[in-house]
Amino acid sequence: MGDSDLPLSRDIVLRLLRGEIDPVEDHMLVMEDIVLFAVARLDEADTGWLLHHLADTAWPYERRADVAAMMVRHRAEAFAALGDDSR
């Protein structure tokens, strides 16, 4: 896990937030833990970037919550960043 993996990890998370990765349609990305490892890499090495996107209400709450649930190291901060889904 190096810094060279960060752009790819960011791309995977952005694709998930945009809805381009669907757990049913893209089951190999989910089954092979590619998405989980991308989130874990960012959780460890680029937490600020990840929390910024989790706080961005332009992304659907459900997708942001999916990403937050995959985080381990900064999970509490991730769920705090989600804010209230009272829309």
GROMACS .gro file of N, CA and C in nm:
model
  261
    1MET      N    1   0.082  -0.117   0.000
    1MET     CA    2   0.000   0.000   0.000
    1MET      C    3   0.087   0.124   0.000
    2GLY      N    4   0.104   0.184  -0.112
    2GLY     CA    5   0.186   0.303  -0.120
    2GLY      C    6   0.106   0.422  -0.167
    3ASP      N    7   0.171   0.537  -0.166
    3ASP     CA    8   0.105   0.658  -0.213
    3ASP      C    9   0.066   0.649  -0.359
    4SER      N   10   0.135   0.565  -0.435
    4SER     CA   11   0.103   0.551  -0.576
    4SER      C   12  -0.034   0.487  -0.596
    5ASP      N   13  -0.087   0.420  -0.494
    5ASP     CA   14  -0.219   0.359  -0.502
    5ASP      C   15  -0.332   0.457  -0.471
    6LEU      N   16  -0.298   0.573  -0.416
    6LEU     CA   17  -0.401   0.667  -0.374
    6LEU      C   18  -0.490   0.717  -0.488
    7PRO      N   19  -0.437   0.756  -0.604
    7PRO     CA   20  -0.526   0.801  -0.711
    7PRO      C   21  -0.627   0.694  -0.754
    8LEU      N   22  -0.583   0.571  -0.764
    8LEU     CA   23  -0.675   0.463  -0.800
    8LEU      C   24  -0.780   0.443  -0.691
    9SER      N   25  -0.738   0.448  -0.566
    9SER     CA   26  -0.833   0.433  -0.455
    9SER      C   27  -0.935   0.546  -0.456
   10ARG      N   28  -0.889   0.668  -0.480
   10ARG     CA   29  -0.981   0.782  -0.488
   10ARG      C   30  -1.081   0.762  -0.602
   11ASP      N   31  -1.033   0.716  -0.715
   11ASP     CA   32  -1.120   0.692  -0.830
   11ASP      C   33  -1.227   0.588  -0.797
   12ILE      N   34  -1.190   0.482  -0.730
   12ILE     CA   35  -1.287   0.377  -0.693
   12ILE      C   36  -1.393   0.434  -0.600
   13VAL      N   37  -1.351   0.510  -0.499
   13VAL     CA   38  -1.447   0.568  -0.405
   13VAL      C   39  -1.539   0.667  -0.477
   14LEU      N   40  -1.484   0.750  -0.564
   14LEU     CA   41  -1.568   0.845  -0.639
   14LEU      C   42  -1.667   0.772  -0.728
   15ARG      N   43  -1.625   0.664  -0.791
   15ARG     CA   44  -1.717   0.585  -0.873
   15ARG      C   45  -1.830   0.528  -0.788
   16LEU      N   46  -1.798   0.484  -0.667
   16LEU     CA   47  -1.901   0.433  -0.575
   16LEU      C   48  -1.996   0.546  -0.535
   17LEU      N   49  -1.944   0.661  -0.502
   17LEU     CA   50  -2.028   0.774  -0.463
   17LEU      C   51  -2.117   0.822  -0.577
   18ARG      N   52  -2.066   0.816  -0.700
   18ARG     CA   53  -2.145   0.857  -0.817
   18ARG      C   54  -2.248   0.752  -0.857
   19GLY      N   55  -2.239   0.634  -0.799
   19GLY     CA   56  -2.332   0.527  -0.834
   19GLY      C   57  -2.288   0.445  -0.953
   20GLU      N   58  -2.163   0.460  -0.995
   20GLU     CA   59  -2.111   0.385  -1.109
   20GLU      C   60  -2.072   0.243  -1.070
   21ILE      N   61  -2.052   0.220  -0.942
   21ILE     CA   62  -2.025   0.085  -0.892
   21ILE      C   63  -2.149   0.042  -0.816
   22ASP      N   64  -2.208  -0.064  -0.862
   22ASP     CA   65  -2.329  -0.119  -0.801
   22ASP      C   66  -2.295  -0.256  -0.743
   23PRO      N   67  -2.327  -0.281  -0.616
   23PRO     CA   68  -2.292  -0.409  -0.555
   23PRO      C   69  -2.346  -0.531  -0.630
   24VAL      N   70  -2.459  -0.516  -0.698
   24VAL     CA   71  -2.517  -0.629  -0.772
   24VAL      C   72  -2.452  -0.642  -0.909
   25GLU      N   73  -2.446  -0.533  -0.983
   25GLU     CA   74  -2.391  -0.536  -1.118
   25GLU      C   75  -2.240  -0.556  -1.121
   26ASP      N   76  -2.172  -0.499  -1.025
   26ASP     CA   77  -2.025  -0.505  -1.020
   26ASP      C   78  -1.979  -0.593  -0.905
   27HIS      N   79  -2.043  -0.709  -0.894
   27HIS     CA   80  -2.018  -0.795  -0.778
   27HIS      C   81  -1.872  -0.837  -0.764
   28MET      N   82  -1.797  -0.844  -0.873
   28MET     CA   83  -1.656  -0.884  -0.861
   28MET      C   84  -1.574  -0.778  -0.786
   29LEU      N   85  -1.605  -0.651  -0.807
   29LEU     CA   86  -1.535  -0.546  -0.733
   29LEU      C   87  -1.564  -0.556  -0.584
   30VAL      N   88  -1.685  -0.599  -0.551
   30VAL     CA   89  -1.724  -0.612  -0.411
   30VAL      C   90  -1.674  -0.744  -0.354
   31MET      N   91  -1.693  -0.852  -0.428
   31MET     CA   92  -1.654  -0.985  -0.379
   31MET      C   93  -1.503  -0.997  -0.362
   32GLU      N   94  -1.427  -0.932  -0.445
   32GLU     CA   95  -1.281  -0.938  -0.437
   32GLU      C   96  -1.226  -0.832  -0.342
   33ASP      N   97  -1.313  -0.762  -0.273
   33ASP     CA   98  -1.276  -0.661  -0.173
   33ASP      C   99  -1.198  -0.544  -0.232
   34ILE      N  100  -1.210  -0.521  -0.362
   34ILE     CA  101  -1.139  -0.410  -0.425
   34ILE      C  102  -1.187  -0.277  -0.368
   35VAL      N  103  -1.318  -0.264  -0.352
   35VAL     CA  104  -1.374  -0.141  -0.297
   35VAL      C  105  -1.333  -0.127  -0.150
   36LEU      N  106  -1.342  -0.234  -0.075
   36LEU     CA  107  -1.305  -0.231   0.067
   36LEU      C  108  -1.159  -0.191   0.086
   37PHE      N  109  -1.070  -0.248   0.005
   37PHE     CA  110  -0.928  -0.214   0.016
   37PHE      C  111  -0.902  -0.069  -0.025
   38ALA      N  112  -0.976  -0.019  -0.123
   38ALA     CA  113  -0.960   0.121  -0.163
   38ALA      C  114  -0.999   0.213  -0.048
   39VAL      N  115  -1.111   0.183   0.016
   39VAL     CA  116  -1.154   0.264   0.131
   39VAL      C  117  -1.054   0.252   0.245
   40ALA      N  118  -1.006   0.131   0.271
   40ALA     CA  119  -0.909   0.111   0.379
   40ALA      C  120  -0.780   0.188   0.353
   41ARG      N  121  -0.736   0.190   0.228
   41ARG     CA  122  -0.614   0.262   0.192
   41ARG      C  123  -0.630   0.411   0.220
   42LEU      N  124  -0.746   0.466   0.181
   42LEU     CA  125  -0.771   0.608   0.204
   42LEU      C  126  -0.795   0.637   0.352
   43ASP      N  127  -0.859   0.545   0.421
   43ASP     CA  128  -0.882   0.560   0.565
   43ASP      C  129  -0.749   0.574   0.637
   44GLU      N  130  -0.649   0.504   0.590
   44GLU     CA  131  -0.517   0.506   0.652
   44GLU      C  132  -0.431   0.623   0.604
   45ALA      N  133  -0.430   0.648   0.473
   45ALA     CA  134  -0.330   0.739   0.417
   45ALA      C  135  -0.383   0.875   0.370
   46ASP      N  136  -0.515   0.887   0.354
   46ASP     CA  137  -0.570   1.013   0.303
   46ASP      C  138  -0.707   1.038   0.367
   47THR      N  139  -0.708   1.034   0.499
   47THR     CA  140  -0.831   1.045   0.576
   47THR      C  141  -0.905   1.176   0.547
   48GLY      N  142  -0.832   1.285   0.538
   48GLY     CA  143  -0.895   1.414   0.513
   48GLY      C  144  -0.974   1.416   0.384
   49TRP      N  145  -0.917   1.360   0.278
   49TRP     CA  146  -0.986   1.353   0.149
   49TRP      C  147  -1.115   1.273   0.163
   50LEU      N  148  -1.105   1.160   0.228
   50LEU     CA  149  -1.220   1.071   0.243
   50LEU      C  150  -1.330   1.137   0.327
   51LEU      N  151  -1.294   1.196   0.440
   51LEU     CA  152  -1.393   1.261   0.526
   51LEU      C  153  -1.457   1.381   0.455
   52HIS      N  154  -1.379   1.452   0.375
   52HIS     CA  155  -1.433   1.564   0.297
   52HIS      C  156  -1.547   1.515   0.207
   53HIS      N  157  -1.526   1.405   0.138
   53HIS     CA  158  -1.628   1.353   0.047
   53HIS      C  159  -1.746   1.293   0.122
   54LEU      N  160  -1.722   1.237   0.238
   54LEU     CA  161  -1.833   1.184   0.318
   54LEU      C  162  -1.921   1.297   0.370
   55ALA      N  163  -1.865   1.413   0.393
   55ALA     CA  164  -1.942   1.528   0.441
   55ALA      C  165  -2.014   1.601   0.328
   56ASP      N  166  -1.979   1.572   0.205
   56ASP     CA  167  -2.034   1.643   0.089
   56ASP      C  168  -2.175   1.591   0.059
   57THR      N  169  -2.275   1.673   0.089
   57THR     CA  170  -2.414   1.630   0.071
   57THR      C  171  -2.456   1.626  -0.076
   58ALA      N  172  -2.367   1.661  -0.167
   58ALA     CA  173  -2.397   1.643  -0.310
   58ALA      C  174  -2.406   1.493  -0.343
   59TRP      N  175  -2.335   1.411  -0.265
   59TRP     CA  176  -2.343   1.266  -0.284
   59TRP      C  177  -2.462   1.213  -0.205
   60PRO      N  178  -2.532   1.112  -0.256
   60PRO     CA  179  -2.644   1.055  -0.181
   60PRO      C  180  -2.599   1.000  -0.045
   61TYR      N  181  -2.683   1.024   0.055
   61TYR     CA  182  -2.652   0.982   0.191
   61TYR      C  183  -2.622   0.832   0.199
   62GLU      N  184  -2.701   0.751   0.131
   62GLU     CA  185  -2.685   0.606   0.139
   62GLU      C  186  -2.548   0.561   0.089
   63ARG      N  187  -2.500   0.623  -0.017
   63ARG     CA  188  -2.369   0.586  -0.071
   63ARG      C  189  -2.258   0.632   0.023
   64ARG      N  190  -2.273   0.751   0.079
   64ARG     CA  191  -2.174   0.799   0.175
   64ARG      C  192  -2.172   0.709   0.298
   65ALA      N  193  -2.289   0.665   0.343
   65ALA     CA  194  -2.297   0.577   0.460
   65ALA      C  195  -2.234   0.441   0.429
   66ASP      N  196  -2.248   0.393   0.306
   66ASP     CA  197  -2.183   0.267   0.267
   66ASP      C  198  -2.032   0.279   0.280
   67VAL      N  199  -1.977   0.391   0.235
   67VAL     CA  200  -1.832   0.411   0.245
   67VAL      C  201  -1.791   0.422   0.392
   68ALA      N  202  -1.866   0.498   0.470
   68ALA     CA  203  -1.834   0.515   0.612
   68ALA      C  204  -1.833   0.381   0.685
   69ALA      N  205  -1.925   0.293   0.649
   69ALA     CA  206  -1.933   0.162   0.714
   69ALA      C  207  -1.812   0.075   0.684
   70MET      N  208  -1.744   0.102   0.573
   70MET     CA  209  -1.625   0.025   0.537
   70MET      C  210  -1.500   0.074   0.609
   71MET      N  211  -1.508   0.191   0.668
   71MET     CA  212  -1.391   0.248   0.736
   71MET      C  213  -1.373   0.181   0.872
   72VAL      N  214  -1.250   0.165   0.913
   72VAL     CA  215  -1.221   0.105   1.043
   72VAL      C  216  -1.153   0.207   1.133
   73ARG      N  217  -1.042   0.258   1.088
   73ARG     CA  218  -0.959   0.345   1.172
   73ARG      C  219  -1.031   0.474   1.213
   74HIS      N  220  -1.105   0.534   1.121
   74HIS     CA  221  -1.171   0.662   1.147
   74HIS      C  222  -1.322   0.651   1.128
   75ARG      N  223  -1.380   0.539   1.168
   75ARG     CA  224  -1.524   0.516   1.148
   75ARG      C  225  -1.609   0.618   1.224
   76ALA      N  226  -1.574   0.647   1.348
   76ALA     CA  227  -1.654   0.743   1.426
   76ALA      C  228  -1.655   0.880   1.358
   77GLU      N  229  -1.539   0.924   1.312
   77GLU     CA  230  -1.530   1.052   1.242
   77GLU      C  231  -1.610   1.048   1.112
   78ALA      N  232  -1.608   0.933   1.046
   78ALA     CA  233  -1.681   0.918   0.920
   78ALA      C  234  -1.831   0.935   0.942
   79PHE      N  235  -1.884   0.867   1.043
   79PHE     CA  236  -2.028   0.879   1.067
   79PHE      C  237  -2.065   1.018   1.118
   80ALA      N  238  -1.975   1.082   1.190
   80ALA     CA  239  -1.999   1.221   1.232
   80ALA      C  240  -2.002   1.313   1.109
   81ALA      N  241  -1.915   1.286   1.013
   81ALA     CA  242  -1.908   1.367   0.891
   81ALA      C  243  -2.034   1.354   0.805
   82LEU      N  244  -2.101   1.240   0.814
   82LEU     CA  245  -2.222   1.219   0.735
   82LEU      C  246  -2.330   1.322   0.768
   83GLY      N  247  -2.337   1.360   0.894
   83GLY     CA  248  -2.440   1.453   0.936
   83GLY      C  249  -2.575   1.385   0.944
   84ASP      N  250  -2.678   1.465   0.946
   84ASP     CA  251  -2.815   1.418   0.963
   84ASP      C  252  -2.879   1.396   0.827
   85ASP      N  253  -2.946   1.285   0.811
   85ASP     CA  254  -3.017   1.255   0.685
   85ASP      C  255  -3.165   1.287   0.702
   86SER      N  256  -3.195   1.410   0.732
   86SER     CA  257  -3.335   1.448   0.757
   86SER      C  258  -3.402   1.507   0.633
   87ARG      N  259  -3.346   1.475   0.517
   87ARG     CA  260  -3.406   1.527   0.393
   87ARG      C  261  -3.534   1.457   0.362
   0.00000   0.00000   0.00000
